[in-house]
Amino acid sequence: SLRSKDQCLNTRKREFDSWCGAKDTVMHWNGIPTPVKPTASGCWVHTPSGCPGQGFDAKEWTRDTWGEQNRKAGESQSQCLSQRKKDYDSWCGATDSMMVWNAPPAPPSPPSLQGCFVFTPTGCPKQGFKALSWTRDTWGEQNRNSLRSKSQCLSQRKVDYDNWCGATDTVMHWNGIPIPDEPTDTGCYVLTPSGCPKQSFDAVQWTRDTWGEQNRKAGESQSQCLSQRKKDYDSWCGATDSMMVWNAPPAPPSPPSLQGCFVFTPTGC
């Protein structure tokens, strides 16, 4: 009743009336006032009458980290204010749990610098890390090739951050190394946007697939180059985004009229 006005003025009056056999018990409350509401993003809980059923007690506004991680309470106003209040009332054995929800900030303007960037609107509850402005994903660039691979940055690294942070609203932005212009010369060419993790090979620029041309007819056959050799590189590299370009060999020129033995190499030598 010290911390709950309702407990003092209503519940304790009924209890005194019943215990005393009277109806005119008067109560007055000069208890602990409700603390100032938080302004930071997220879902917050305050338990004015404590949490009798548990060892938990939110005397001050306390971040509902479990609810944010498991019930999307940081992203959803209704989850925080309605569902999580019900959860706390039931769990605590109380009826006056109080919730505050402050919306996550909108992402700031995307950075113009090259790189893979992360923004965590509701923070990173499971870690000490917070990216409340666009932050360079240096670890991902060094270990997951998120600088060169758009899919690694926007998809895989989002999954990584969500899991690591215990959040679901991580936002990624990619200003990576653009794909170079496709070659125009005859032949089969390979590019490995996310590198070749299982090998020392790395086709940062379009690279002639000389082995494939010599051993798999990749220079002569479009399907060998674009389909089979892509599968080969993906498997060999331990990647899924190997890119291939095939430029058909030129048609043989008109045969010479001069006497002699002549050679023509359509795919080079």
Coordinates of N, CA, C and O in Angstrom, one line a residue, residues 34-115:
T34 N 4.4 7.6 -8.8 CA 4.9 6.9 -10.0 C 6.1 7.7 -10.6 O 6.0 8.9 -10.8
P35 N 7.2 7.0 -10.9 CA 8.3 7.7 -11.5 C 8.0 8.3 -12.9 O 7.0 7.9 -13.5
V36 N 8.8 9.2 -13.3 CA 8.7 9.9 -14.6 C 8.8 8.8 -15.7 O 9.7 8.0 -15.6
K37 N 7.9 8.9 -16.6 CA 7.9 7.9 -17.7 C 9.2 8.1 -18.6 O 9.7 9.2 -18.8
P38 N 9.7 7.0 -19.0 CA 10.9 7.0 -19.9 C 10.6 7.6 -21.3 O 9.5 7.5 -21.7
T39 N 11.6 8.2 -21.9 CA 11.4 8.7 -23.2 C 12.2 7.9 -24.3 O 12.0 8.1 -25.5
A40 N 13.1 7.0 -23.9 CA 13.8 6.2 -24.8 C 12.9 5.2 -25.5 O 11.9 4.8 -25.0
S41 N 13.3 4.8 -26.7 CA 12.6 3.9 -27.5 C 12.5 2.5 -26.7 O 13.4 2.2 -26.0
G42 N 11.3 1.9 -26.9 CA 11.2 0.5 -26.4 C 9.9 0.4 -25.6 O 9.1 1.3 -25.5
C43 N 9.8 -0.8 -25.0 CA 8.7 -1.2 -24.1 C 9.2 -1.2 -22.7 O 10.2 -1.8 -22.4
W44 N 8.4 -0.5 -21.8 CA 8.9 -0.4 -20.4 C 7.7 -0.8 -19.4 O 6.6 -0.6 -19.7
V45 N 8.1 -1.3 -18.3 CA 7.2 -1.8 -17.3 C 7.5 -1.2 -15.9 O 8.6 -0.9 -15.6
H46 N 6.4 -0.9 -15.2 CA 6.5 -0.4 -13.8 C 5.4 -1.2 -13.0 O 4.3 -1.3 -13.4
T47 N 5.8 -1.7 -11.9 CA 4.9 -2.5 -11.0 C 4.7 -1.8 -9.7 O 5.4 -2.0 -8.8
P48 N 3.7 -0.9 -9.7 CA 3.4 -0.1 -8.5 C 3.3 -0.8 -7.2 O 3.7 -0.4 -6.1
S49 N 2.6 -2.0 -7.3 CA 2.4 -2.8 -6.1 C 3.3 -4.0 -6.0 O 3.1 -4.9 -5.3
G50 N 4.4 -3.8 -6.7 CA 5.4 -4.9 -6.7 C 5.0 -6.1 -7.6 O 4.1 -6.0 -8.4
C51 N 5.6 -7.2 -7.4 CA 5.3 -8.4 -8.2 C 5.3 -9.6 -7.2 O 6.3 -10.4 -7.1
P52 N 4.2 -9.7 -6.4 CA 4.2 -10.6 -5.3 C 4.5 -12.0 -5.6 O 5.1 -12.8 -4.8
G53 N 4.1 -12.4 -6.8 CA 4.3 -13.8 -7.2 C 5.7 -14.2 -7.7 O 6.0 -15.4 -7.9
Q54 N 6.6 -13.2 -7.8 CA 7.9 -13.4 -8.3 C 8.9 -12.6 -7.5 O 8.6 -11.7 -6.7
G55 N 10.2 -12.9 -7.8 CA 11.2 -12.1 -7.2 C 11.4 -10.8 -7.9 O 12.2 -9.9 -7.4
F56 N 10.8 -10.6 -9.0 CA 11.0 -9.4 -9.9 C 10.2 -8.2 -9.2 O 9.1 -8.4 -8.6
D57 N 10.8 -7.0 -9.3 CA 10.1 -5.8 -8.8 C 10.6 -4.6 -9.6 O 11.7 -4.2 -9.5
A58 N 9.7 -4.0 -10.4 CA 10.1 -2.9 -11.2 C 9.6 -1.6 -10.5 O 8.6 -1.0 -10.8
K59 N 10.4 -1.2 -9.5 CA 10.1 0.0 -8.8 C 10.3 1.3 -9.7 O 9.5 2.2 -9.6
E60 N 11.3 1.2 -10.5 CA 11.5 2.2 -11.6 C 11.0 1.6 -12.9 O 10.9 0.4 -13.1
W61 N 10.8 2.5 -13.9 CA 10.5 2.0 -15.2 C 11.6 1.2 -15.7 O 12.8 1.6 -15.7
T62 N 11.3 -0.1 -16.1 CA 12.3 -1.1 -16.5 C 12.0 -1.6 -17.9 O 10.9 -1.9 -18.3
R63 N 13.1 -1.7 -18.7 CA 13.0 -2.1 -20.1 C 12.5 -3.6 -20.1 O 13.0 -4.4 -19.4
D64 N 11.5 -3.8 -20.9 CA 10.9 -5.1 -21.0 C 11.7 -5.9 -22.1 O 11.2 -6.2 -23.2
T65 N 12.9 -6.2 -21.7 CA 13.8 -6.9 -22.7 C 13.3 -8.2 -23.2 O 13.3 -8.6 -24.4
W66 N 12.7 -9.0 -22.3 CA 12.2 -10.3 -22.7 C 11.0 -10.1 -23.7 O 10.9 -10.8 -24.7
G67 N 10.1 -9.2 -23.4 CA 9.0 -9.0 -24.3 C 9.5 -8.5 -25.6 O 8.9 -8.8 -26.7
E68 N 10.5 -7.6 -25.6 CA 11.0 -7.1 -26.9 C 11.7 -8.3 -27.7 O 11.6 -8.3 -29.0
Q69 N 12.4 -9.2 -27.0 CA 13.1 -10.3 -27.7 C 12.1 -11.4 -28.2 O 12.3 -12.0 -29.2
N70 N 11.0 -11.6 -27.4 CA 10.2 -12.7 -27.7 C 8.7 -12.4 -28.1 O 8.0 -13.3 -28.6
R71 N 8.3 -11.2 -27.8 CA 6.9 -10.8 -28.2 C 6.8 -9.6 -29.0 O 5.7 -9.0 -29.2
K72 N 7.9 -9.1 -29.6 CA 7.9 -8.0 -30.5 C 7.3 -6.7 -29.8 O 6.8 -5.9 -30.4
A73 N 7.6 -6.6 -28.5 CA 7.0 -5.5 -27.7 C 7.7 -4.2 -28.0 O 7.1 -3.2 -27.7
G74 N 8.9 -4.3 -28.5 CA 9.6 -3.0 -28.9 C 9.1 -2.4 -30.2 O 9.1 -1.2 -30.4
E75 N 8.5 -3.3 -31.1 CA 8.1 -2.9 -32.4 C 6.6 -2.6 -32.4 O 6.1 -1.7 -33.1
S76 N 5.8 -3.3 -31.6 CA 4.4 -3.3 -31.6 C 3.8 -2.6 -30.4 O 4.0 -3.1 -29.2
Q77 N 3.1 -1.5 -30.6 CA 2.5 -0.8 -29.4 C 1.5 -1.6 -28.7 O 1.4 -1.7 -27.5
S78 N 0.6 -2.3 -29.5 CA -0.4 -3.2 -28.8 C 0.2 -4.3 -28.0 O -0.3 -4.7 -27.0
Q79 N 1.3 -4.9 -28.5 CA 1.9 -6.0 -27.8 C 2.5 -5.5 -26.5 O 2.4 -6.2 -25.5
C80 N 3.0 -4.3 -26.5 CA 3.6 -3.7 -25.3 C 2.5 -3.3 -24.3 O 2.4 -3.8 -23.1
L81 N 1.6 -2.5 -24.7 CA 0.6 -1.9 -23.8 C -0.5 -2.8 -23.4 O -1.0 -2.7 -22.3
S82 N -0.9 -3.7 -24.2 CA -2.0 -4.6 -23.9 C -1.5 -6.0 -23.5 O -1.7 -6.4 -22.4
Q83 N -0.9 -6.7 -24.4 CA -0.5 -8.1 -24.1 C 0.5 -8.2 -23.0 O 0.4 -9.1 -22.1
R84 N 1.5 -7.4 -23.0 CA 2.5 -7.5 -22.0 C 2.0 -7.0 -20.6 O 2.5 -7.5 -19.6
K85 N 1.1 -6.1 -20.6 CA 0.4 -5.8 -19.3 C -0.3 -7.0 -18.7 O -0.2 -7.3 -17.5
K86 N -1.1 -7.7 -19.6 CA -1.7 -8.9 -19.2 C -0.7 -9.9 -18.7 O -0.9 -10.6 -17.6
D87 N 0.4 -10.1 -19.4 CA 1.4 -11.0 -19.0 C 2.0 -10.7 -17.6 O 2.1 -11.6 -16.8
Y88 N 2.3 -9.4 -17.4 CA 2.9 -9.1 -16.1 C 1.9 -9.2 -15.0 O 2.2 -9.7 -13.9
D89 N 0.6 -8.8 -15.2 CA -0.4 -8.9 -14.2 C -0.6 -10.4 -13.8 O -0.6 -10.7 -12.6
S90 N -0.6 -11.3 -14.8 CA -0.8 -12.7 -14.5 C 0.4 -13.3 -13.8 O 0.3 -14.0 -12.8
W91 N 1.6 -12.9 -14.3 CA 2.9 -13.5 -13.8 C 3.1 -13.0 -12.4 O 3.6 -13.7 -11.5
C92 N 2.8 -11.7 -12.1 CA 3.1 -11.1 -10.8 C 2.0 -11.4 -9.8 O 2.3 -11.2 -8.6
G93 N 0.8 -11.7 -10.2 CA -0.3 -11.8 -9.3 C -0.8 -10.4 -8.9 O -1.0 -10.2 -7.7
A94 N -0.8 -9.5 -9.8 CA -1.2 -8.1 -9.6 C -2.2 -7.7 -10.6 O -2.5 -8.4 -11.6
T95 N -2.7 -6.5 -10.5 CA -3.6 -5.9 -11.5 C -3.2 -4.6 -12.0 O -3.9 -4.0 -12.9
D96 N -2.2 -4.0 -11.4 CA -1.8 -2.6 -11.7 C -0.5 -2.4 -12.4 O 0.1 -1.3 -12.4
S97 N 0.0 -3.4 -13.1 CA 1.2 -3.3 -13.9 C 1.0 -2.2 -14.9 O -0.1 -2.1 -15.5
M98 N 2.0 -1.3 -15.1 CA 1.9 -0.2 -16.0 C 2.9 -0.4 -17.1 O 4.1 -0.8 -16.8
M99 N 2.5 0.0 -18.3 CA 3.4 -0.2 -19.4 C 3.5 1.2 -20.2 O 2.6 2.0 -20.2
V100 N 4.7 1.4 -20.7 CA 4.9 2.6 -21.6 C 5.6 2.1 -22.9 O 6.6 1.3 -22.8
W101 N 5.1 2.5 -24.0 CA 5.8 2.2 -25.3 C 6.2 3.5 -26.0 O 5.4 4.4 -26.2
N102 N 7.4 3.5 -26.4 CA 7.9 4.6 -27.2 C 8.4 4.1 -28.5 O 9.3 3.2 -28.5
A103 N 7.9 4.6 -29.6 CA 8.2 4.0 -30.9 C 9.6 4.1 -31.3 O 10.3 5.1 -30.8
P104 N 10.1 3.1 -32.0 CA 11.5 3.2 -32.5 C 11.7 4.4 -33.4 O 10.8 4.7 -34.2
P105 N 12.9 5.0 -33.4 CA 13.1 6.1 -34.3 C 13.1 5.6 -35.8 O 13.5 4.5 -36.1
A106 N 12.7 6.5 -36.7 CA 12.8 6.2 -38.1 C 14.3 6.1 -38.5 O 15.1 6.9 -37.9
P107 N 14.6 5.3 -39.5 CA 16.1 5.2 -39.9 C 16.5 6.6 -40.3 O 15.8 7.3 -41.0
P108 N 17.7 7.0 -40.0 CA 18.3 8.2 -40.5 C 18.6 8.1 -42.0 O 18.4 7.0 -42.6
S109 N 18.9 9.2 -42.6 CA 19.2 9.2 -44.0 C 20.3 8.2 -44.3 O 21.3 8.1 -43.6
P110 N 20.2 7.4 -45.4 CA 21.2 6.4 -45.6 C 22.6 7.0 -45.9 O 22.6 8.1 -46.4
P111 N 23.6 6.3 -45.4 CA 25.0 6.9 -45.7 C 25.3 6.8 -47.2 O 24.8 6.0 -47.9
S112 N 26.2 7.7 -47.6 CA 26.7 7.7 -48.9 C 28.0 7.0 -49.1 O 28.4 6.7 -50.2
L113 N 28.7 6.8 -48.0 CA 30.0 6.1 -48.1 C 29.8 4.7 -48.5 O 28.8 4.0 -48.2
Q114 N 30.9 4.1 -49.1 CA 30.8 2.7 -49.5 C 30.9 1.8 -48.2 O 31.6 2.1 -47.3
G115 N 30.1 0.8 -48.3 CA 30.2 -0.2 -47.2 C 28.8 -0.8 -46.9 O 27.8 -0.5 -47.5

